[in-house]
CSV table of C-alpha atoms in Angstrom, one decimal:
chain,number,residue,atom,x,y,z
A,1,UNK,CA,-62.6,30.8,-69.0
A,2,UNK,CA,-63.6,32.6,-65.9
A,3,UNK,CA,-64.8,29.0,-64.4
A,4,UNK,CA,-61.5,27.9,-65.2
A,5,UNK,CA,-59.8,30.6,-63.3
A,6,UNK,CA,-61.9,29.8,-60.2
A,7,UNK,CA,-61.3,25.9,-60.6
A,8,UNK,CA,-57.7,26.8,-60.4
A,9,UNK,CA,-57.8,29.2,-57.6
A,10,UNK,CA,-59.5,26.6,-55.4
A,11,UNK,CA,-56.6,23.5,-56.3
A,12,UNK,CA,-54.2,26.4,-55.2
A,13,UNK,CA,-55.9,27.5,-52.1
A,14,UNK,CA,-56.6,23.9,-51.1
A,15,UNK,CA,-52.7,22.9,-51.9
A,16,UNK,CA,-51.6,25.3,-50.0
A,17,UNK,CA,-54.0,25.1,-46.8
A,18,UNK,CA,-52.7,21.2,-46.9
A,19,UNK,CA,-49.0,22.5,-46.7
A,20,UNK,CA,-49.6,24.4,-43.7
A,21,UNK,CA,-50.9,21.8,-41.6
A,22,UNK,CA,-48.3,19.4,-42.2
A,23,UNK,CA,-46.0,22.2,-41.4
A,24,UNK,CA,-47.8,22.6,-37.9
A,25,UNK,CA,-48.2,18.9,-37.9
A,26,UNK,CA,-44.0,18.7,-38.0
A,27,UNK,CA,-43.9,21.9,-35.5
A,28,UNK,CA,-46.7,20.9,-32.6
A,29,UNK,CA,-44.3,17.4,-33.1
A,30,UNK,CA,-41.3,19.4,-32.4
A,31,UNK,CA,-42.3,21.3,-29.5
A,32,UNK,CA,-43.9,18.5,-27.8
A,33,UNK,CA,-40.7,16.4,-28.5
A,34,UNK,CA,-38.9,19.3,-26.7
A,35,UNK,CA,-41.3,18.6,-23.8
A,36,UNK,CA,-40.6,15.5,-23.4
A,37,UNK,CA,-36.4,15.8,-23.6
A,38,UNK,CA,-37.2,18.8,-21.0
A,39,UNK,CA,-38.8,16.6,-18.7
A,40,UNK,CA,-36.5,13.9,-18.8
A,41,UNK,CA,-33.5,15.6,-18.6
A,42,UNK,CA,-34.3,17.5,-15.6
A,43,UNK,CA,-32.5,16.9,-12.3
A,44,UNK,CA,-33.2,17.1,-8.6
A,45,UNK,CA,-32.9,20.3,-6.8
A,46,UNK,CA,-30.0,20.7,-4.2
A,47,UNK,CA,-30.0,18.1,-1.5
A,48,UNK,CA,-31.9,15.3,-3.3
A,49,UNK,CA,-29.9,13.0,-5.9
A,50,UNK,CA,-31.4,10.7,-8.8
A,51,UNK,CA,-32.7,7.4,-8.5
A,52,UNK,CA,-32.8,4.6,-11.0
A,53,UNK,CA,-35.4,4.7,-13.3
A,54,UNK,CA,-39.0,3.2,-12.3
A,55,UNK,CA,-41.5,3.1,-14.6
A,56,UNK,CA,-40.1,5.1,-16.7
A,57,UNK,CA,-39.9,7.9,-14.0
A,58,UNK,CA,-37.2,9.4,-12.5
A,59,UNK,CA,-37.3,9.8,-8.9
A,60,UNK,CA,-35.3,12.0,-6.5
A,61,UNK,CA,-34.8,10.8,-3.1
A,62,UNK,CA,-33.3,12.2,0.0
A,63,UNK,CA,-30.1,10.9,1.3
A,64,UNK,CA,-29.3,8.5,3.6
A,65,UNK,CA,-28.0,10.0,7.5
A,66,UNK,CA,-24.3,10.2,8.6
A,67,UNK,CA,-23.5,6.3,9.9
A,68,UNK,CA,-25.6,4.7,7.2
A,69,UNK,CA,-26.3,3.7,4.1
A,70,UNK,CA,-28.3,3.0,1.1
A,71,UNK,CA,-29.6,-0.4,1.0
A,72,UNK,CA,-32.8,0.4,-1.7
A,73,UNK,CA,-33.6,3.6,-3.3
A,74,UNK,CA,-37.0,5.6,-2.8
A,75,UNK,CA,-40.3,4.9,-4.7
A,76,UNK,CA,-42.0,8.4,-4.4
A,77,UNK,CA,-40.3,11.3,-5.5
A,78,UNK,CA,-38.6,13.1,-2.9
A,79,UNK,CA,-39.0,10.0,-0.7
A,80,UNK,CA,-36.7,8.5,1.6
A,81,UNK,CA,-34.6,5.2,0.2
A,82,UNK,CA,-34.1,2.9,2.7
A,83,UNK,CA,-30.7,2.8,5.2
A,84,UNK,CA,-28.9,0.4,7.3
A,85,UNK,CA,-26.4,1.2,10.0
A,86,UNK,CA,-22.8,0.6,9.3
A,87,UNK,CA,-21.2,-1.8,11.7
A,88,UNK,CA,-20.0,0.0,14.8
A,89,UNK,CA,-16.2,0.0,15.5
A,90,UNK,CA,-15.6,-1.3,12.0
A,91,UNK,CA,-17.4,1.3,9.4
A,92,UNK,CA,-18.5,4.9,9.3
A,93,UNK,CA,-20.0,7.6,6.9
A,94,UNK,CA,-19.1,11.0,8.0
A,95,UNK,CA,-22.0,12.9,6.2
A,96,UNK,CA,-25.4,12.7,4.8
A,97,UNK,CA,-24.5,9.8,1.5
A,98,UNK,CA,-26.7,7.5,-1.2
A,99,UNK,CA,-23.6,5.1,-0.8
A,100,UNK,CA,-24.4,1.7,-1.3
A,101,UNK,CA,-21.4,0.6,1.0
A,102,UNK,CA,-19.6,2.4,4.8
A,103,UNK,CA,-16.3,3.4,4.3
A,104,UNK,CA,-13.8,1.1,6.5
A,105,UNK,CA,-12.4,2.1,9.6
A,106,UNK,CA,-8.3,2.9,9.7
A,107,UNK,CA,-6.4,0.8,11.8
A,108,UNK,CA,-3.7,2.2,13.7
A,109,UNK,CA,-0.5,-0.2,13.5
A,110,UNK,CA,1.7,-0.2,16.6
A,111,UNK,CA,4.7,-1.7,14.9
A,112,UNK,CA,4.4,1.5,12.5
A,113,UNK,CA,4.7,3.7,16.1
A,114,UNK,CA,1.1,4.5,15.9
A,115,UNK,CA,-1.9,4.2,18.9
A,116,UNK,CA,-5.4,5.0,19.2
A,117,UNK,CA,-6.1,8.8,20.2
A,118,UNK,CA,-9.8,8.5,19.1
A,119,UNK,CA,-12.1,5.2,18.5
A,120,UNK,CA,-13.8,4.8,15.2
A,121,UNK,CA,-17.8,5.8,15.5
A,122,UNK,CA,-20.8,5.1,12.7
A,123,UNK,CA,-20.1,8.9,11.8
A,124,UNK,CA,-16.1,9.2,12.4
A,125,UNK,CA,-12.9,7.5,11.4
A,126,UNK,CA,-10.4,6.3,13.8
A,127,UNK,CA,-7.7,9.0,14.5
A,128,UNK,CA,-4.7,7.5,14.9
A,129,UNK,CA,-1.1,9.9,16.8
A,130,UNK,CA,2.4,8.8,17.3
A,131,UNK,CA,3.4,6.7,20.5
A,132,UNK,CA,5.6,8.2,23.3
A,133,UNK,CA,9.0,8.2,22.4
A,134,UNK,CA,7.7,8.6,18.5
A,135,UNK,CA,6.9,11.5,15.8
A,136,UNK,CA,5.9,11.9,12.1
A,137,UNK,CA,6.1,15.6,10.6
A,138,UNK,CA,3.6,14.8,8.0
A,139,UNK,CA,-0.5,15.9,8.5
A,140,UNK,CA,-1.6,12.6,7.4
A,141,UNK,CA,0.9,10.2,8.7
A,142,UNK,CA,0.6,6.6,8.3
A,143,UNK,CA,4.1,5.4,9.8
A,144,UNK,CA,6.2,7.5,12.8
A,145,UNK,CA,9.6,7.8,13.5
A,146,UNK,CA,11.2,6.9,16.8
A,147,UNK,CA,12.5,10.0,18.7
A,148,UNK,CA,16.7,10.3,18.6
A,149,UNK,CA,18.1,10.2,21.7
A,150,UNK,CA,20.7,13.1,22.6
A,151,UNK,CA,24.6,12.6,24.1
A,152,UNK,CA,25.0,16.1,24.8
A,153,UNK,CA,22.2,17.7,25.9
A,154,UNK,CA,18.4,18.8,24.3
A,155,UNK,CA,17.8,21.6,22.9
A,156,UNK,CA,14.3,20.9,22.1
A,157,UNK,CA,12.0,17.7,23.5
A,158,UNK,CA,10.6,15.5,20.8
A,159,UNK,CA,7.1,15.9,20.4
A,160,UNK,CA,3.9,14.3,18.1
A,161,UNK,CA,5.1,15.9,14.9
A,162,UNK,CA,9.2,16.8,15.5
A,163,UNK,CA,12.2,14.8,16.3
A,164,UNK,CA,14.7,15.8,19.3
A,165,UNK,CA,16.7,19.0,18.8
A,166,UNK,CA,20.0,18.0,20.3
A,167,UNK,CA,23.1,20.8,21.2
A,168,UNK,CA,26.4,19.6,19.3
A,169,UNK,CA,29.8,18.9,21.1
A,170,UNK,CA,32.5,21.1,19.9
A,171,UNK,CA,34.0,20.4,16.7
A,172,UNK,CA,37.7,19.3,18.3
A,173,UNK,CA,36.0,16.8,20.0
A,174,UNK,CA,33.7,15.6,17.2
A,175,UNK,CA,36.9,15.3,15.1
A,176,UNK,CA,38.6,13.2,17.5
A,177,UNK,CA,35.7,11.5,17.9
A,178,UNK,CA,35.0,10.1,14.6
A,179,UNK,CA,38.9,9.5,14.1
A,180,UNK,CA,39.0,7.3,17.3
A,181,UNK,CA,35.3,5.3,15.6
A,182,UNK,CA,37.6,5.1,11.8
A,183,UNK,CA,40.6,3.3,13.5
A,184,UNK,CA,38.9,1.3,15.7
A,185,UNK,CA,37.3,-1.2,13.2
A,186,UNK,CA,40.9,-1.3,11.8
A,187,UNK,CA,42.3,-2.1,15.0
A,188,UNK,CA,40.3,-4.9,15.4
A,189,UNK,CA,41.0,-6.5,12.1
A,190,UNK,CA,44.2,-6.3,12.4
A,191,UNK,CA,44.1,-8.0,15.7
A,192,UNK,CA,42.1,-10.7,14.9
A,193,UNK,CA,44.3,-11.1,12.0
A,194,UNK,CA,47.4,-11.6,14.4
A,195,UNK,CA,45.6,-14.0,16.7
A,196,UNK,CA,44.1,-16.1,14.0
A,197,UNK,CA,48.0,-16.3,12.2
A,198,UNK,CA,49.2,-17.0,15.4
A,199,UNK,CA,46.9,-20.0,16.5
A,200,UNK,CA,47.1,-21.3,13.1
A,201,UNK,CA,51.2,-21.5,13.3
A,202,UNK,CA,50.7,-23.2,17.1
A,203,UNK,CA,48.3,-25.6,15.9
A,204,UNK,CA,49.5,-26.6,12.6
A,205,UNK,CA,53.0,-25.4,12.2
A,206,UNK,CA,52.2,-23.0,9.0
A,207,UNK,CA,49.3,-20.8,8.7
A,208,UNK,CA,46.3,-21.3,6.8
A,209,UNK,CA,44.4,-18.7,4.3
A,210,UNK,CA,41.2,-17.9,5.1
A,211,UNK,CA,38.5,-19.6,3.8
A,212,UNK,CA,36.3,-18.1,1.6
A,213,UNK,CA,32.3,-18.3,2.4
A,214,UNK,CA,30.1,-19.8,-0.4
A,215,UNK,CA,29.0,-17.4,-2.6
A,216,UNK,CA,25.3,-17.2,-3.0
A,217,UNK,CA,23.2,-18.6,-5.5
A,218,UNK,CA,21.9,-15.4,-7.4
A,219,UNK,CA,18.8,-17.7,-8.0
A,220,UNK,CA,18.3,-18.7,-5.0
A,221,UNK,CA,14.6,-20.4,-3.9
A,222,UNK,CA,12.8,-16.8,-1.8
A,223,UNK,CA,9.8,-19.1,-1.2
A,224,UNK,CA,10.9,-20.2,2.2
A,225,UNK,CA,12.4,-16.5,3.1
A,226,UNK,CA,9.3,-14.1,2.0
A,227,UNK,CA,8.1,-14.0,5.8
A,228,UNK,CA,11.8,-13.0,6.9
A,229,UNK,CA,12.1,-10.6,4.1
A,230,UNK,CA,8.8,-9.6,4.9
A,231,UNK,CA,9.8,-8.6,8.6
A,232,UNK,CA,12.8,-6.5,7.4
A,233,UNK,CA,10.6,-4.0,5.8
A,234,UNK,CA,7.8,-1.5,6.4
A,235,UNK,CA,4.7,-1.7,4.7
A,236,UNK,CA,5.0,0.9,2.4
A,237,UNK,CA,8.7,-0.6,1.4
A,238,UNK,CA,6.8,-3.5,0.3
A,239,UNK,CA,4.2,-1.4,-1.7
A,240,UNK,CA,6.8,0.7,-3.3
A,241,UNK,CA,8.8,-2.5,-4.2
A,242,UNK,CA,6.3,-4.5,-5.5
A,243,UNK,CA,4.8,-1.6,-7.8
A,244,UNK,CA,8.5,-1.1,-9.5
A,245,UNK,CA,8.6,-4.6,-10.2
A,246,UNK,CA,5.5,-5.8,-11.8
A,247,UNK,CA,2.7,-5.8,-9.4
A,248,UNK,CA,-0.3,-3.6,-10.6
A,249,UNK,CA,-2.1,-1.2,-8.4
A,250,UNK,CA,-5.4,-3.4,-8.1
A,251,UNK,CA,-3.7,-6.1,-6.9
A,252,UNK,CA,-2.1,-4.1,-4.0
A,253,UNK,CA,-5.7,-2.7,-3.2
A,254,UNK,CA,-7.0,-6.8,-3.1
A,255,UNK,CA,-4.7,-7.6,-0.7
A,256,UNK,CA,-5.1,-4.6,1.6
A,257,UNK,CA,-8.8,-5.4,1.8
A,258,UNK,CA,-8.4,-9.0,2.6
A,259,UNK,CA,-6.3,-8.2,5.6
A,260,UNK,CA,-7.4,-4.7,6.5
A,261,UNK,CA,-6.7,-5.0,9.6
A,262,UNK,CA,-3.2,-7.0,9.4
A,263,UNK,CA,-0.2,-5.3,7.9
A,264,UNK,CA,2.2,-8.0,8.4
A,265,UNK,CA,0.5,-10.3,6.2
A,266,UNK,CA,-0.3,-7.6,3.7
A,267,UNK,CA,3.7,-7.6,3.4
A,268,UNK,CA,4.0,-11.6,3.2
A,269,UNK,CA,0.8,-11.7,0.6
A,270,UNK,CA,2.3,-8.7,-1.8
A,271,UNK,CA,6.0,-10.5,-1.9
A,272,UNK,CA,4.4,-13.4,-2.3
A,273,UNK,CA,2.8,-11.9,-5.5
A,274,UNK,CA,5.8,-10.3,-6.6
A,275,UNK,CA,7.9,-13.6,-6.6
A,276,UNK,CA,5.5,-15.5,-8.3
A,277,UNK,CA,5.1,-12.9,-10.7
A,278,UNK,CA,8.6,-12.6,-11.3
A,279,UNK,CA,9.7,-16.0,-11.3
A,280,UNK,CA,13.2,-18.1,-9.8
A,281,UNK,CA,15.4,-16.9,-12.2
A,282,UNK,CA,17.0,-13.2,-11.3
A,283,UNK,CA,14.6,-12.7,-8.3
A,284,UNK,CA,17.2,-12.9,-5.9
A,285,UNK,CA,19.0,-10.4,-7.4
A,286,UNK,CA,16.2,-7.9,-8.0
A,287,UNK,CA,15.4,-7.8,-4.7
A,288,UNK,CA,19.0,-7.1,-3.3
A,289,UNK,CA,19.4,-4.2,-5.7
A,290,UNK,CA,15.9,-2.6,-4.5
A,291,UNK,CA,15.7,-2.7,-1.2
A,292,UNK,CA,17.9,-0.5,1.1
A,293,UNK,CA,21.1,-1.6,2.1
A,294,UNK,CA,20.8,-2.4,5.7
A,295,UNK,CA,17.9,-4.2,4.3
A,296,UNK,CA,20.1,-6.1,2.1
A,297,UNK,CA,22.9,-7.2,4.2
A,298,UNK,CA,20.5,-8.7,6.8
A,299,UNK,CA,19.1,-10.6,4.0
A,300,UNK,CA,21.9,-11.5,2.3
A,301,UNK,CA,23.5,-12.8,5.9
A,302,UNK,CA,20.8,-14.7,6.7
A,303,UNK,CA,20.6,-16.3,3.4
A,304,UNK,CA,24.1,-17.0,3.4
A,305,UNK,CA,23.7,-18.8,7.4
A,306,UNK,CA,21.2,-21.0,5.9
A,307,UNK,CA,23.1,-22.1,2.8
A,308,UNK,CA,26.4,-22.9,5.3
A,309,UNK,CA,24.1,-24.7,7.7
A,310,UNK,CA,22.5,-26.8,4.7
A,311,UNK,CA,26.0,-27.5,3.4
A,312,UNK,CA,27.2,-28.5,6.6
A,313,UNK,CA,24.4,-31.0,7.1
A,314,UNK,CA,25.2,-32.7,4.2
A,315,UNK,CA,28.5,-32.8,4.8
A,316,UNK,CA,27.9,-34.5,8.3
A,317,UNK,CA,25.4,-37.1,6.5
A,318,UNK,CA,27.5,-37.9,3.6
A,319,UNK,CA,30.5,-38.7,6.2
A,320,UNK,CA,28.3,-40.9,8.7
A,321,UNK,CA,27.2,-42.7,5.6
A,322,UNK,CA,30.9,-43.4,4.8
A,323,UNK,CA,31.7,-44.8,8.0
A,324,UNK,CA,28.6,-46.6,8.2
A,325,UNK,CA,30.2,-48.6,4.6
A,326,UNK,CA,33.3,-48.8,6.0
């Protein structure tokens, strides 16, 4: 009995030795696991950013000067990648970057009131003020305003960033002042009325009604009017235009990039879009109702010169082909 006692002791002892080791086993496992996660997860200290892996390292690399940028990164840690120059006049970086492209260069439009006050550089933008005679109250300002010009006196001189301040007539005379503009377009009807009654009566012996223009074709063909329309409107018109009615925001960006440079055909390209987008059908209209209205008239007059002149045309060829039968 005593032997068996021992035998037993030892199967215990031994059972229990072979529990511990697998629980270090499972534990040295752990910790070095741990290692590993710590040393992969670790980052680059401040100044330095994270390559791609490379052999299963990660590498951190120094950046890449102001007026460059990264064409390959490092392949020793704390290395430098390799940089290219952006092209001068046309790209910049202001500050140490691991870009892999240069930021463009703004253009400064002139038909937006804008010039040149400082020329573009590898490591600065283009800065762009309002012409003479021009001003924009805004502290980034991408379109200026054209000066007022005063009847009565300044108070203050227009200058980069505010309009005119003019002195105001009295208000007897600005009363009798807009009462003399009121009547005057009345005036003028009315007299053109009387002479046109009268000729008519000389001419013809009775008078003749006015005739009444052609109305216009709510779906009227824009194809061959988008670079008039197009003129009538500022760039950022266009933009807002074309966002309300269809165009997406990526589309606008594609177009800007394609003519950095060229804001006019930016307009033409993005109402291009928008009308074939949209369609024939109710395209006229939906432009006439978003635009502005002085925007709106011109179109609608020009629109409505073109239609008379076709009509007119055809007229004058359908009556030369009837005497040509007769």
């Amino acid at each position: 009995m005593p032997g068996l006692w021992v035998l037993l002791s030892l199967i215990f002892t031994l059972i229990a030795g072979s529990d511990n080791a697998q629980v270090n086993a499972v534990n040295h496992k752990g910790l070095e696991l741990t290692k590993n996660i710590t040393k992969k997860d670790a980052g680059c200290r401040k100044g330095l950013y994270l390559a791609s892996p490379n052999h299963e390292q990660h590498l951190c690399c120094q950046p890449c000067p102001a007026g460059t940028r990264k064409t390959a990164d490092c392949s020793v840690n704390e290395g430098n990648p390799n940089c290219t120059h952006c092209k001068e006049g046309q790209e910049y970086t202001e500050m140490e970057n691991y870009l892999d492209y240069c930021r463009r260069c703004r253009f400064c439009d002139e038909g937006h009131g804008l010039e040149v006050e400082k020329h573009c550089t590898r490591t600065q933008n283009t800065k762009c003020r309002c012409k003479e005679d021009f001003f924009c109250s805004s502290s980034s300002c991408d379109h200026c305003a054209p000066c007022i010009t005063c009847e009565h006196g300044i108070i203050e001189k227009c200058t980069q960033t505010s309009n005119t301040k003019c002195k105001e007539k009295d208000s007897k005379s600005n009363l009798l002042w807009l009462l003399c503009l009121l009547l005057l377009p009345v005036a003028a009807i009315i007299c053109g009325l009387w002479i046109y009654r009268k000729h008519n009566r000389e001419t013809t012996g009775y008078f003749k009604p006015t005739e009444m223009k052609p109305m216009i074709c709510r779906d009227v063909d824009l194809s061959k009017y988008i670079t008039y329309i197009a003129e009538q409107m500022t760039i950022n018109q266009v933009k807002e235009f074309v966002r309300r009615n269809g165009i997406n925001e990526a589309k606008v960006d594609e177009i800007k990039n394609n003519h950095p440079q060229d804001t006019a055909e930016q307009k033409v390209q993005l109402l291009r879009n928008w009308y074939q987008f949209h369609g024939k059908k109710g395209a006229y209209d939906t432009l006439i109702k978003s635009v502005q209205k002085r925007i709106a008239e011109n179109i609608q007059d020009m629109i409505q010169k073109d239609i008379t002149s076709d009509d007119e045309n055809t007229n004058f060829r359908n009556e030369n082909e009837r005497q040509s039968f007769a």
